[in-house]
DNA sequence: CGCATTTGACCCGCGC
DNA sequence: GCGCGGGTCAAATGCG
């Protein structure tokens, strides 16, 4: 249980307070200094991103100290939650991609699926039910392997936070060592396979962890607040997608935030942001990023959006 | 009646 | 091989 300092500046703060920030998977965030916001009844504590197509970036190099970006900081998860390839992969140089690692993983996975396919074919005549289950397993296994996940930690008294999309609950499970159950939701939109898990942190019952998996193939059905210049969600554009979800959290909670000290951070782990999902995409300039995402303009004061 | 939720059963991966 | 925990399914149930 180590702690490293991270300062998150939120507009409207009422002084500093050190909050222990734990994720629900049994690890501690590698940062813990958060300023309280007086603007909402809840505040964002952290964002986790652990994808399956990791690209390693040198964040301090990519992000200037004056950028206004949503908090998106990796933390170490146990092997079960995080694809081990992500955390174990050691980039030779900053910004090096590990696409080969991901593709290797898929190749292995394909072999596995072929085996399952064969098993299914062999048993189909005798036990169609078994085949069904095998096929289901294959399907879910594929998704589990491929879909990236982003987790949001928020303080809220409500478990299921409104994020602009419609969800159908398909399961609930008790979580080991936690009095709080984990709920499983699927996007109700047809052909959209996005899922999310919602659970309350057992270390901090006031914290709700929402984990999104996959990308919406459709825009949010919720009409944005009037007067907003919100950019539509581009199907397949995961950065925009997640940013949209993320910003919905902020909008709902009327939370203004800003991080302008990212360059001062020291990451104990190799940063494993998939480049395309990094909120501040190095491929685009900060100005372009801010211009293209109206919501950020909505939650971040205009003077903070000016790029130097 | 249609849709959402609940909940027990089932499957899978993993550790021992 | 077995047990455990996580994730999913699907029938039953609830609700507007």
XYZ file of N, CA and C in Angstrom, chain A residues 199-299:
303
model
N -20.065 -1.086 -9.279
C -19.907 -1.619 -7.930
C -19.444 -0.526 -6.991
N -19.723 -0.754 -5.770
C -19.316 0.201 -4.739
C -18.028 -0.292 -4.115
N -17.104 0.608 -3.959
C -15.833 0.241 -3.349
C -16.032 -0.163 -1.903
N -15.474 -1.312 -1.567
C -15.644 -1.765 -0.182
C -14.747 -0.996 0.767
N -13.692 -0.384 0.228
C -12.810 0.392 1.094
C -13.363 1.779 1.339
N -14.180 2.221 0.416
C -14.820 3.517 0.584
C -16.240 3.415 0.024
N -17.170 3.067 0.856
C -18.553 2.834 0.416
C -19.189 4.023 -0.297
N -18.596 5.166 -0.143
C -19.170 6.322 -0.830
C -18.694 6.409 -2.274
N -17.794 5.537 -2.634
C -17.234 5.560 -3.985
C -17.855 4.476 -4.854
N -18.332 4.908 -6.000
C -18.896 3.982 -6.980
C -17.917 3.834 -8.136
N -17.656 2.614 -8.505
C -16.750 2.345 -9.629
C -17.566 1.837 -10.800
N -17.504 2.557 -11.885
C -18.209 2.166 -13.098
C -17.187 1.797 -14.158
N -17.249 0.603 -14.641
C -16.292 0.131 -15.636
C -16.992 -0.077 -16.969
N -16.571 0.657 -17.967
C -17.136 0.520 -19.299
C -16.277 -0.437 -20.111
N -16.937 -1.227 -20.921
C -16.222 -2.178 -21.762
C -16.802 -2.123 -23.167
N -15.977 -1.781 -24.104
C -16.418 -1.717 -25.490
C -16.747 -0.295 -25.923
N -17.136 -0.178 -27.171
C -17.430 1.131 -27.737
C -18.869 1.178 -28.222
N -19.513 2.273 -27.934
C -20.875 2.444 -28.439
C -20.829 2.606 -29.953
N -21.777 1.980 -30.608
C -21.849 2.090 -32.068
C -22.903 3.095 -32.486
N -23.289 3.920 -31.528
C -24.381 4.857 -31.787
C -24.195 6.055 -30.882
N -24.804 7.156 -31.239
C -24.712 8.324 -30.355
C -25.536 8.135 -29.096
N -25.223 8.940 -28.118
C -25.987 8.884 -26.882
C -27.429 9.268 -27.147
N -28.377 8.482 -26.653
C -29.790 8.794 -26.863
C -30.278 9.965 -26.047
N -29.493 10.361 -25.074
C -29.903 11.458 -24.209
C -29.560 12.777 -24.863
N -30.579 13.625 -24.970
C -30.358 14.934 -25.577
C -29.523 15.798 -24.643
N -28.470 16.367 -25.176
C -27.595 17.187 -24.347
C -28.322 18.404 -23.794
N -27.776 18.887 -22.715
C -28.311 20.081 -22.087
C -28.337 21.206 -23.103
N -29.365 22.008 -23.060
C -29.494 23.075 -24.032
C -28.327 24.039 -23.922
N -27.943 24.548 -25.073
C -26.871 25.520 -25.085
C -25.495 24.904 -25.199
N -25.446 23.588 -25.170
C -24.149 22.949 -25.276
C -23.764 22.766 -26.730
N -22.513 22.816 -26.951
C -21.993 22.543 -28.285
C -21.292 21.206 -28.238
N -22.082 20.229 -28.010
C -21.493 18.926 -27.806
C -21.197 18.228 -29.126
N -20.016 17.705 -29.222
C -19.670 16.941 -30.407
C -20.358 15.585 -30.347
N -20.894 15.136 -31.467
C -21.532 13.822 -31.463
C -20.508 12.734 -31.240
N -20.981 11.670 -30.670
C -20.086 10.545 -30.438
C -19.847 9.826 -31.756
N -18.623 9.703 -32.090
C -18.285 9.012 -33.309
C -18.144 7.525 -33.046
N -18.993 6.716 -33.673
C -18.900 5.282 -33.454
C -17.505 4.780 -33.779
N -16.952 4.065 -32.867
C -15.650 3.479 -33.107
C -14.511 4.354 -32.640
N -14.806 5.610 -32.430
C -13.762 6.486 -31.933
C -13.756 6.396 -30.424
N -12.957 5.512 -29.931
C -13.039 5.205 -28.514
C -12.663 6.381 -27.641
N -11.725 7.173 -28.103
C -11.320 8.315 -27.285
C -12.503 9.256 -27.080
N -13.171 9.536 -28.188
C -14.340 10.390 -28.102
C -15.430 9.725 -27.275
N -15.553 8.448 -27.505
C -16.578 7.680 -26.824
C -16.415 7.754 -25.313
N -15.235 7.418 -24.883
C -14.998 7.393 -23.453
C -15.011 8.796 -22.872
N -14.507 9.699 -23.644
C -14.523 11.077 -23.156
C -15.954 11.527 -22.950
N -16.801 11.125 -23.886
C -18.200 11.498 -23.775
C -18.824 10.922 -22.510
N -18.546 9.661 -22.290
C -19.086 9.028 -21.094
C -18.541 9.709 -19.853
N -17.260 9.939 -19.931
C -16.602 10.563 -18.802
C -17.192 11.935 -18.513
N -17.386 12.675 -19.602
C -17.881 14.032 -19.410
C -19.329 14.042 -18.945
N -20.057 12.998 -19.304
C -21.410 12.892 -18.804
C -21.410 12.824 -17.287
N -20.458 12.085 -16.774
C -20.340 12.005 -15.324
C -20.190 13.403 -14.744
N -19.325 14.135 -15.387
C -19.052 15.463 -14.848
C -20.237 16.383 -14.996
N -20.893 16.246 -16.122
C -22.054 17.105 -16.323
C -23.119 16.791 -15.287
N -23.350 15.526 -15.126
C -24.387 15.127 -14.190
C -24.082 15.617 -12.786
N -22.878 15.621 -12.448
C -22.522 16.007 -11.083
C -22.139 17.469 -10.984
N -22.249 18.179 -12.104
C -21.891 19.597 -12.131
C -20.488 19.802 -11.584
N -19.636 18.946 -12.001
C -18.279 19.003 -11.476
C -17.346 19.651 -12.483
N -16.705 20.692 -12.064
C -15.674 21.303 -12.877
C -14.332 20.778 -12.425
N -13.542 20.445 -13.352
C -12.251 19.934 -12.935
C -11.184 20.326 -13.943
N -10.000 20.182 -13.523
C -8.887 20.434 -14.422
C -7.622 19.836 -13.820
N -6.841 19.300 -14.645
C -5.536 18.849 -14.189
C -4.495 19.638 -14.971
N -3.684 20.346 -14.282
C -2.656 21.075 -15.016
C -1.273 20.778 -14.463
N -1.201 19.705 -13.737
C 0.101 19.396 -13.176
C 0.560 17.996 -13.541
N 0.041 17.512 -14.649
C 0.391 16.139 -15.018
C 1.888 15.953 -15.254
N 2.500 17.029 -15.712
C 3.915 16.875 -16.029
C 4.766 16.688 -14.789
N 4.158 16.951 -13.649
C 4.927 16.802 -12.422
C 4.797 15.398 -11.852
N 3.972 14.607 -12.504
C 3.724 13.283 -11.956
C 4.862 12.339 -12.266
N 5.051 11.453 -11.359
C 5.969 10.357 -11.650
C 5.179 9.073 -11.628
N 5.258 8.321 -12.689
C 4.499 7.096 -12.776
C 5.373 5.915 -12.390
N 4.971 5.222 -11.404
C 5.750 4.074 -10.967
C 5.643 2.910 -11.937
N 4.605 2.929 -12.753
C 4.430 1.842 -13.701
C 4.605 2.402 -15.099
N 4.901 1.530 -15.992
C 4.938 1.960 -17.369
C 3.531 2.341 -17.781
N 3.412 3.524 -18.274
C 2.104 4.011 -18.649
C 1.566 3.178 -19.793
N 0.367 2.677 -19.624
C -0.147 1.754 -20.618
C -1.410 2.275 -21.269
N -1.461 3.556 -21.535
C -2.598 4.086 -22.262
C -2.544 3.623 -23.704
N -3.578 3.016 -24.159
C -3.654 2.824 -25.597
C -3.720 4.202 -26.242
N -2.905 4.411 -27.218
C -2.773 5.765 -27.743
C -4.097 6.321 -28.238
N -4.871 5.462 -28.888
C -6.105 5.993 -29.453
C -7.121 6.312 -28.374
N -6.882 5.800 -27.182
C -7.840 6.069 -26.137
C -7.344 7.106 -25.156
N -6.139 7.504 -25.322
C -5.638 8.542 -24.448
C -6.460 9.789 -24.695
N -6.950 10.350 -23.652
C -7.870 11.468 -23.824
C -7.216 12.604 -24.571
N -5.998 12.870 -24.203
C -5.281 13.893 -24.939
C -4.432 13.190 -25.976
N -4.998 13.016 -27.116
C -4.340 12.243 -28.154
C -3.126 12.977 -28.689
N -1.979 12.385 -28.570
C -0.773 13.042 -29.045
C -0.825 13.318 -30.539
N -1.674 12.587 -31.227
C -1.769 12.787 -32.669
C -2.487 14.082 -33.020
N -3.198 14.610 -32.088
C -3.912 15.850 -32.333
C -3.370 16.922 -31.395
N -3.473 18.117 -31.814
C -2.989 19.181 -30.949
C -3.986 19.419 -29.841
N -3.533 20.014 -28.788
C -4.430 20.310 -27.679
C -5.570 21.191 -28.131
N -5.241 22.171 -28.928
C -6.272 23.097 -29.362
C -7.335 22.372 -30.159
N -6.890 21.520 -31.048
C -7.848 20.789 -31.867
C -8.692 19.881 -30.995
N -8.047 19.292 -30.038
C -8.764 18.400 -29.143
C -9.860 19.141 -28.398
N -9.495 20.267 -27.868
C -10.459 21.018 -27.088
C -11.557 21.567 -27.970
N -11.168 21.949 -29.172
C -12.153 22.520 -30.077
C -13.179 21.460 -30.475
N -12.720 20.237 -30.623
C -13.590 19.195 -31.131
C -14.462 18.561 -30.069
N -14.237 18.910 -28.851
C -15.006 18.281 -27.790
C -15.710 19.347 -26.965
N -16.885 19.690 -27.445
C -17.609 20.780 -26.838
C -17.855 20.612 -25.355
N -18.007 19.358 -24.949
C -18.303 19.132 -23.545
C -17.208 19.614 -22.633
N -16.013 19.448 -23.094
C -14.925 19.873 -22.248
C -14.984 21.371 -22.049
N -15.388 22.048 -23.122
C -15.534 23.497 -22.986
C -16.596 23.816 -21.949
N -17.522 22.882 -21.855
C -18.620 23.116 -20.939
C -18.204 22.935 -19.493
N -17.271 22.064 -19.267
C -16.918 21.772 -17.887
C -15.612 22.422 -17.467
